[in-house]
Amino acid sequence: MKLFTKYMTRNDCYTAGRKITPKGIMVHSTAVPGVMAAEWFSRWNKSYKAGEINRQVCVHAFVDDKEIWQYLPWDHRGWHAGGAANNTHIGFEICEPAGFSYKSGSVMVGYDAAKQEDYFRKAWQNAVELCVMLCKKYGLNENDIICHSEGYKLGIASNHADVMHWFPKHGENMDTFRKAVKKALENSTDTNTDIGIGDMVEFKDSVKNYYPGSVEVPTWVKNDYYHRVTQTLYKGKPVIKGGKECVLLGKKVKKSGGQEIAGINTWVAKENLVIVNSIPDNKGNRTYTVQKGDTLWRIAEKELGRGTRYPEIKKLNGLTSDTIYPGQVLKLPE
């Protein structure tokens, strides 16, 4: 799962600043053929109050066949359900591929399911993986996941057909989606066991203590910062505290801007953490954490679409050479 974070700070939903305790997840689809996840930022990062957009709407994330873009904090009250589910549910949209049109609101005209099967499966898988991550973070399970049309039947969302106007064309429905999430939750050896030196992580929302039997994690440590792992072993052996394998968090990374500063220097159980792939900065740039074997050319090719754009990364980050190192956080141009 390739997750990027770039908050829609101009959207009135974001500036309203209302928080929720997530109790469920609502799955939507865009009904806008061919517009992919990264493109929604420029469409919706606008103010209705200022007359920049004609809709009061904002979801937490968009998913397509290649990546996921998070546009609201997960615990931020979104404007996606048109009903009470805004107060309880994280909402995300699955982007629909190009090559067809709509009539009568929810009727897909010219949609070739066989041709779009590859796209659908990849987007489906990203949606499943996002739900798995959110379930782990907020202590949810597959039964806490509904789509917009199910929300309407429950009386907590407006009258929309998604995603049941689309999923059946590929032999799927929300029951099979929930089953896929359940299987992924059961089969996943917790991905947090893969946490290593240089990874940027954050605490799961449900975490109370650093490890079983330790002191309580202060609210500011969870809410204000991501953290950089600086150590995984002590004298060549894993560190076990409270019966749990731990890593040392030696750097703090401000969630508002990405500045990296001295850390809490505390051993924390791996199972209490999730890896963060990217963060927003104060100028709205997304970021990329350098991995072993990366080069500027390779990063530009992978993240910007063309390796020849690597000088833009150098300029944005004030680099005087092509040398980069694992764990380094680079700002990426639009």
Short mmCIF file of C-alpha atoms in Angstrom, two decimals:
data_model
loop_
_atom_site.label_atom_id
_atom_site.label_comp_id
_atom_site.label_asym_id
_atom_site.label_seq_id
_atom_site.Cartn_x
_atom_site.Cartn_y
_atom_site.Cartn_z
CA MET A 1 0.00 0.00 0.00
CA LYS A 2 1.44 3.33 -1.09
CA LEU A 3 0.00 6.05 1.14
CA PHE A 4 0.63 9.78 0.79
CA THR A 5 -0.62 12.52 3.10
CA LYS A 6 -1.42 16.05 1.99
CA TYR A 7 -4.12 17.81 3.98
CA MET A 8 -6.68 20.01 2.21
CA THR A 9 -5.99 22.96 4.46
CA ARG A 10 -8.14 25.39 2.42
CA ASN A 11 -11.22 23.20 2.48
CA ASP A 12 -13.79 24.49 4.98
CA CYS A 13 -14.14 20.99 6.40
CA TYR A 14 -10.48 21.01 7.41
CA THR A 15 -10.58 24.51 8.85
CA ALA A 16 -13.70 23.62 10.89
CA GLY A 17 -11.35 21.44 12.93
CA ARG A 18 -13.99 19.13 14.41
CA LYS A 19 -12.74 15.78 15.71
CA ILE A 20 -14.38 12.37 15.95
CA THR A 21 -13.64 9.03 17.56
CA PRO A 22 -13.81 6.71 14.52
CA LYS A 23 -16.35 3.93 15.01
CA GLY A 24 -16.48 2.72 11.42
CA ILE A 25 -15.37 3.13 7.82
CA MET A 26 -17.57 4.20 4.90
CA VAL A 27 -16.56 3.21 1.36
CA HIS A 28 -17.54 5.52 -1.51
CA SER A 29 -16.68 5.70 -5.20
CA THR A 30 -16.25 8.94 -7.10
CA ALA A 31 -18.65 8.61 -10.06
CA VAL A 32 -16.14 10.79 -11.95
CA PRO A 33 -14.48 8.50 -14.52
CA GLY A 34 -10.75 8.85 -15.02
CA VAL A 35 -9.90 11.27 -12.20
CA MET A 36 -7.28 9.59 -10.01
CA ALA A 37 -6.45 10.00 -6.32
CA ALA A 38 -3.73 12.66 -6.55
CA GLU A 39 -5.86 14.87 -8.81
CA TRP A 40 -8.55 15.46 -6.20
CA PHE A 41 -6.32 17.76 -4.16
CA SER A 42 -6.48 20.56 -6.74
CA ARG A 43 -10.23 19.97 -7.19
CA TRP A 44 -11.24 20.07 -3.53
CA ASN A 45 -8.58 22.05 -1.67
CA LYS A 46 -10.80 25.11 -1.95
CA SER A 47 -13.14 27.12 0.26
CA TYR A 48 -16.90 27.11 -0.28
CA LYS A 49 -17.18 30.15 1.98
CA ALA A 50 -14.73 32.04 -0.23
CA GLY A 51 -16.65 31.07 -3.37
CA GLU A 52 -13.83 28.85 -4.69
CA ILE A 53 -15.93 25.69 -4.95
CA ASN A 54 -19.66 25.02 -5.22
CA ARG A 55 -19.79 22.03 -2.87
CA GLN A 56 -19.26 21.56 0.84
CA VAL A 57 -17.53 18.20 0.71
CA CYS A 58 -14.33 16.53 1.86
CA VAL A 59 -13.38 12.89 2.47
CA HIS A 60 -10.45 11.47 4.37
CA ALA A 61 -8.80 9.77 1.40
CA PHE A 62 -8.96 8.74 -2.25
CA VAL A 63 -7.84 5.34 -3.53
CA ASP A 64 -6.91 4.29 -7.07
CA ASP A 65 -5.04 1.37 -8.61
CA LYS A 66 -1.61 2.74 -7.74
CA GLU A 67 -1.79 4.72 -4.51
CA ILE A 68 -3.80 6.26 -1.68
CA TRP A 69 -3.91 9.97 -0.89
CA GLN A 70 -5.00 11.04 2.59
CA TYR A 71 -6.51 14.54 2.61
CA LEU A 72 -7.92 14.80 6.16
CA PRO A 73 -6.56 13.49 9.49
CA TRP A 74 -8.27 10.19 10.20
CA ASP A 75 -9.87 11.53 13.39
CA HIS A 76 -11.16 14.69 11.69
CA ARG A 77 -14.90 14.96 11.06
CA GLY A 78 -15.35 14.65 7.30
CA TRP A 79 -18.13 15.79 4.98
CA HIS A 80 -18.74 12.62 3.02
CA ALA A 81 -21.89 10.86 4.21
CA GLY A 82 -24.56 13.54 4.06
CA GLY A 83 -25.81 12.27 7.41
CA ALA A 84 -24.92 11.18 10.94
CA ALA A 85 -22.11 8.90 9.70
CA ASN A 86 -19.96 12.03 9.39
CA ASN A 87 -19.79 11.95 13.20
CA THR A 88 -18.62 8.35 13.42
CA HIS A 89 -17.08 7.11 10.17
CA ILE A 90 -13.87 7.61 8.25
CA GLY A 91 -14.84 8.04 4.60
CA PHE A 92 -12.76 7.28 1.53
CA GLU A 93 -13.48 7.31 -2.21
CA ILE A 94 -12.37 4.67 -4.70
CA CYS A 95 -11.54 6.37 -8.01
CA GLU A 96 -13.25 5.00 -11.10
CA PRO A 97 -11.34 4.41 -14.36
CA ALA A 98 -11.82 6.34 -17.59
CA GLY A 99 -13.67 5.08 -20.65
CA PHE A 100 -17.35 5.37 -19.77
CA SER A 101 -19.98 7.90 -18.73
CA TYR A 102 -23.00 8.24 -16.45
CA LYS A 103 -26.68 8.79 -16.98
CA SER A 104 -29.51 9.12 -14.46
CA GLY A 105 -27.00 9.68 -11.69
CA SER A 106 -25.71 6.15 -11.06
CA VAL A 107 -26.04 4.22 -14.36
CA MET A 108 -22.63 3.45 -15.86
CA VAL A 109 -22.83 3.72 -19.67
CA GLY A 110 -20.20 1.97 -21.80
CA TYR A 111 -18.41 0.40 -18.84
CA ASP A 112 -16.38 -2.62 -20.02
CA ALA A 113 -15.89 -4.78 -16.92
CA ALA A 114 -13.49 -7.20 -18.65
CA LYS A 115 -11.30 -4.35 -19.86
CA GLN A 116 -11.33 -2.68 -16.44
CA GLU A 117 -10.83 -5.85 -14.40
CA ASP A 118 -7.12 -5.22 -13.81
CA TYR A 119 -7.74 -1.67 -12.64
CA PHE A 120 -10.61 -2.78 -10.42
CA ARG A 121 -8.61 -5.52 -8.71
CA LYS A 122 -5.69 -3.23 -7.93
CA ALA A 123 -7.97 -0.48 -6.59
CA TRP A 124 -9.95 -3.09 -4.63
CA GLN A 125 -6.74 -4.39 -3.05
CA ASN A 126 -5.61 -0.90 -2.07
CA ALA A 127 -9.03 -0.27 -0.52
CA VAL A 128 -8.79 -3.54 1.43
CA GLU A 129 -5.30 -2.68 2.68
CA LEU A 130 -6.41 0.81 3.73
CA CYS A 131 -9.29 -0.71 5.71
CA VAL A 132 -6.90 -3.19 7.36
CA MET A 133 -4.62 -0.34 8.42
CA LEU A 134 -7.53 1.70 9.80
CA CYS A 135 -9.01 -1.31 11.59
CA LYS A 136 -5.70 -1.94 13.33
CA LYS A 137 -5.26 1.72 14.21
CA TYR A 138 -8.73 2.21 15.70
CA GLY A 139 -9.57 -1.25 17.01
CA LEU A 140 -12.20 -1.92 14.33
CA ASN A 141 -13.05 -5.03 12.31
CA GLU A 142 -14.70 -5.90 9.01
CA ASN A 143 -18.19 -5.56 10.49
CA ASP A 144 -17.53 -1.85 11.05
CA ILE A 145 -17.19 -1.23 7.30
CA ILE A 146 -20.15 -0.10 5.17
CA CYS A 147 -20.59 1.62 1.83
CA HIS A 148 -22.55 4.80 1.13
CA SER A 149 -25.65 2.95 -0.09
CA GLU A 150 -25.67 0.80 3.05
CA GLY A 151 -25.37 3.97 5.12
CA TYR A 152 -28.50 5.30 3.42
CA LYS A 153 -30.42 2.13 4.29
CA LEU A 154 -29.28 2.51 7.90
CA GLY A 155 -30.49 6.11 7.95
CA ILE A 156 -27.05 7.62 8.55
CA ALA A 157 -26.16 8.76 5.02
CA SER A 158 -27.71 10.46 2.01
CA ASN A 159 -29.29 8.58 -0.89
CA HIS A 160 -26.39 7.41 -3.05
CA ALA A 161 -25.87 4.09 -4.84
CA ASP A 162 -22.12 3.74 -4.42
CA VAL A 163 -20.47 1.33 -4.35
CA MET A 164 -23.18 -1.17 -5.24
CA HIS A 165 -23.69 0.32 -8.70
CA TRP A 166 -20.09 -0.75 -9.52
CA PHE A 167 -18.86 -3.72 -7.45
CA PRO A 168 -21.39 -6.24 -8.87
CA LYS A 169 -20.05 -5.64 -12.39
CA HIS A 170 -16.93 -7.46 -11.17
CA GLY A 171 -18.79 -10.13 -9.21
CA GLU A 172 -18.28 -8.38 -5.89
CA ASN A 173 -20.37 -6.68 -3.22
CA MET A 174 -19.84 -5.25 0.25
CA ASP A 175 -20.12 -8.68 1.86
CA THR A 176 -17.25 -9.98 -0.27
CA PHE A 177 -15.31 -6.80 0.45
CA ARG A 178 -15.75 -7.27 4.19
CA LYS A 179 -14.74 -10.90 3.79
CA ALA A 180 -11.55 -9.80 2.01
CA VAL A 181 -10.74 -7.38 4.82
CA LYS A 182 -11.40 -10.07 7.42
CA LYS A 183 -9.08 -12.50 5.63
CA ALA A 184 -6.36 -9.85 5.36
CA LEU A 185 -6.67 -9.04 9.05
CA GLU A 186 -6.43 -12.72 9.99
CA ASN A 187 -3.58 -13.55 7.62
CA SER A 188 -1.47 -10.48 8.17
CA THR A 189 1.48 -11.09 10.38
CA ASP A 190 1.48 -7.64 11.83
CA THR A 191 3.37 -5.45 9.37
CA ASN A 192 4.79 -3.59 12.35
CA THR A 193 7.29 -6.45 12.80
CA ASP A 194 8.98 -5.02 9.69
CA ILE A 195 9.74 -1.71 11.40
CA GLY A 196 13.43 -0.94 11.07
CA ILE A 197 16.02 1.76 11.61
CA GLY A 198 15.14 4.95 9.75
CA ASP A 199 11.41 4.21 9.51
CA MET A 200 9.00 6.99 10.42
CA VAL A 201 6.19 5.75 12.65
CA GLU A 202 3.25 6.98 14.67
CA PHE A 203 1.39 5.58 17.66
CA LYS A 204 -1.87 3.73 17.10
CA ASP A 205 -4.80 5.69 18.42
CA SER A 206 -5.72 2.96 20.92
CA VAL A 207 -2.28 2.81 22.58
CA LYS A 208 -2.11 3.72 26.27
CA ASN A 209 1.42 2.72 27.33
CA TYR A 210 4.80 2.53 25.59
CA TYR A 211 4.85 -1.21 26.31
CA PRO A 212 2.94 -3.40 28.81
CA GLY A 213 3.68 -2.21 32.34
CA SER A 214 5.33 1.06 31.28
CA VAL A 215 4.24 4.62 31.94
CA GLU A 216 1.38 6.15 29.96
CA VAL A 217 2.16 7.77 26.59
CA PRO A 218 1.58 11.56 26.85
CA THR A 219 -1.06 12.93 24.49
CA TRP A 220 1.42 15.28 22.81
CA VAL A 221 3.72 12.37 21.94
CA LYS A 222 0.84 10.70 20.05
CA ASN A 223 -0.93 13.68 18.55
CA ASP A 224 1.80 16.21 17.73
CA TYR A 225 4.62 14.06 16.37
CA TYR A 226 5.64 11.22 14.14
CA HIS A 227 8.80 9.45 15.32
CA ARG A 228 11.95 8.10 13.70
CA VAL A 229 13.27 4.67 14.70
CA THR A 230 16.98 4.93 15.56
CA GLN A 231 17.67 1.55 17.16
CA THR A 232 16.17 -1.96 17.01
CA LEU A 233 18.80 -4.03 18.86
CA TYR A 234 20.85 -3.72 22.04
CA LYS A 235 24.15 -5.59 22.11
CA GLY A 236 23.04 -7.44 19.00
CA LYS A 237 19.77 -8.72 20.44
CA PRO A 238 16.12 -7.62 20.19
CA VAL A 239 14.90 -5.54 23.12
CA ILE A 240 11.99 -7.16 24.98
CA LYS A 241 9.98 -5.09 27.46
CA GLY A 242 6.73 -6.20 29.03
CA GLY A 243 6.96 -9.32 26.88
CA LYS A 244 6.93 -7.28 23.65
CA GLU A 245 9.68 -6.61 21.11
CA CYS A 246 10.52 -2.91 21.07
CA VAL A 247 12.28 -0.28 18.97
CA LEU A 248 13.88 2.97 20.12
CA LEU A 249 12.30 6.23 18.97
CA GLY A 250 15.23 8.62 18.84
CA LYS A 251 13.85 11.47 16.71
CA LYS A 252 10.57 13.38 16.68
CA VAL A 253 9.02 14.64 13.42
CA LYS A 254 6.47 17.43 13.75
CA LYS A 255 3.17 16.49 12.11
CA SER A 256 2.61 20.16 11.29
CA GLY A 257 5.43 20.75 8.86
CA GLY A 258 7.77 17.77 9.10
CA GLN A 259 10.62 19.36 11.07
CA GLU A 260 12.83 16.65 12.57
CA ILE A 261 14.12 17.32 16.09
CA ALA A 262 15.46 15.52 19.16
CA GLY A 263 13.29 12.55 20.09
CA ILE A 264 11.75 10.95 23.14
CA ASN A 265 14.49 8.28 23.26
CA THR A 266 12.08 5.67 24.54
CA TRP A 267 11.72 1.98 23.76
CA VAL A 268 8.26 1.27 22.37
CA ALA A 269 6.51 -2.02 21.54
CA LYS A 270 6.43 -2.54 17.77
CA GLU A 271 2.79 -3.56 17.92
CA ASN A 272 1.92 -0.07 19.20
CA LEU A 273 3.25 1.63 16.07
CA VAL A 274 2.37 1.99 12.38
CA ILE A 275 4.72 3.06 9.61
CA VAL A 276 4.07 6.45 8.01
CA ASN A 277 5.10 6.77 4.34
CA SER A 278 4.77 10.51 3.84
CA ILE A 279 3.85 13.69 5.65
CA PRO A 280 2.63 17.16 4.70
CA ASP A 281 4.87 20.16 5.21
CA ASN A 282 3.94 23.80 5.80
CA LYS A 283 4.12 24.57 2.09
CA GLY A 284 1.82 21.73 1.08
CA ASN A 285 4.63 19.59 -0.38
CA ARG A 286 4.40 15.84 0.01
CA THR A 287 7.53 14.09 1.21
CA TYR A 288 9.41 10.89 0.52
CA THR A 289 11.57 8.91 2.93
CA VAL A 290 14.72 7.65 1.19
CA GLN A 291 15.05 3.85 1.14
CA LYS A 292 18.19 1.74 0.80
CA GLY A 293 19.29 1.69 -2.84
CA ASP A 294 17.42 4.86 -3.82
CA THR A 295 18.91 7.51 -6.09
CA LEU A 296 17.49 10.91 -6.94
CA TRP A 297 16.84 9.70 -10.48
CA ARG A 298 15.00 6.61 -9.22
CA ILE A 299 12.89 8.66 -6.80
CA ALA A 300 11.96 11.17 -9.52
CA GLU A 301 11.08 8.32 -11.88
CA LYS A 302 8.93 6.56 -9.28
CA GLU A 303 7.27 9.57 -7.63
CA LEU A 304 7.20 12.20 -10.38
CA GLY A 305 6.91 10.00 -13.45
CA ARG A 306 10.23 10.98 -15.06
CA GLY A 307 13.77 10.47 -13.84
CA THR A 308 14.83 13.64 -15.64
CA ARG A 309 12.93 15.66 -13.02
CA TYR A 310 15.48 14.83 -10.31
CA PRO A 311 17.01 18.38 -10.41
CA GLU A 312 13.66 19.68 -9.13
CA ILE A 313 14.05 17.52 -6.02
CA LYS A 314 17.60 18.78 -5.52
CA LYS A 315 16.54 22.41 -5.82
CA LEU A 316 13.51 22.07 -3.51
CA ASN A 317 15.62 20.44 -0.81
CA GLY A 318 18.69 22.66 -1.19
CA LEU A 319 20.94 19.73 -2.11
CA THR A 320 24.38 20.58 -3.47
CA SER A 321 25.17 17.02 -4.60
CA ASP A 322 23.34 13.89 -5.70
CA THR A 323 24.21 12.09 -2.45
CA ILE A 324 21.25 10.93 -0.37
CA TYR A 325 20.99 8.44 2.50
CA PRO A 326 18.36 6.01 3.85
CA GLY A 327 15.96 7.68 6.29
CA GLN A 328 16.41 11.13 4.77
CA VAL A 329 13.09 12.94 4.23
CA LEU A 330 12.87 14.77 0.90
CA LYS A 331 10.20 17.23 -0.16
CA LEU A 332 8.70 16.43 -3.56
CA PRO A 333 7.59 19.02 -6.12
CA GLU A 334 4.10 18.96 -7.62
#
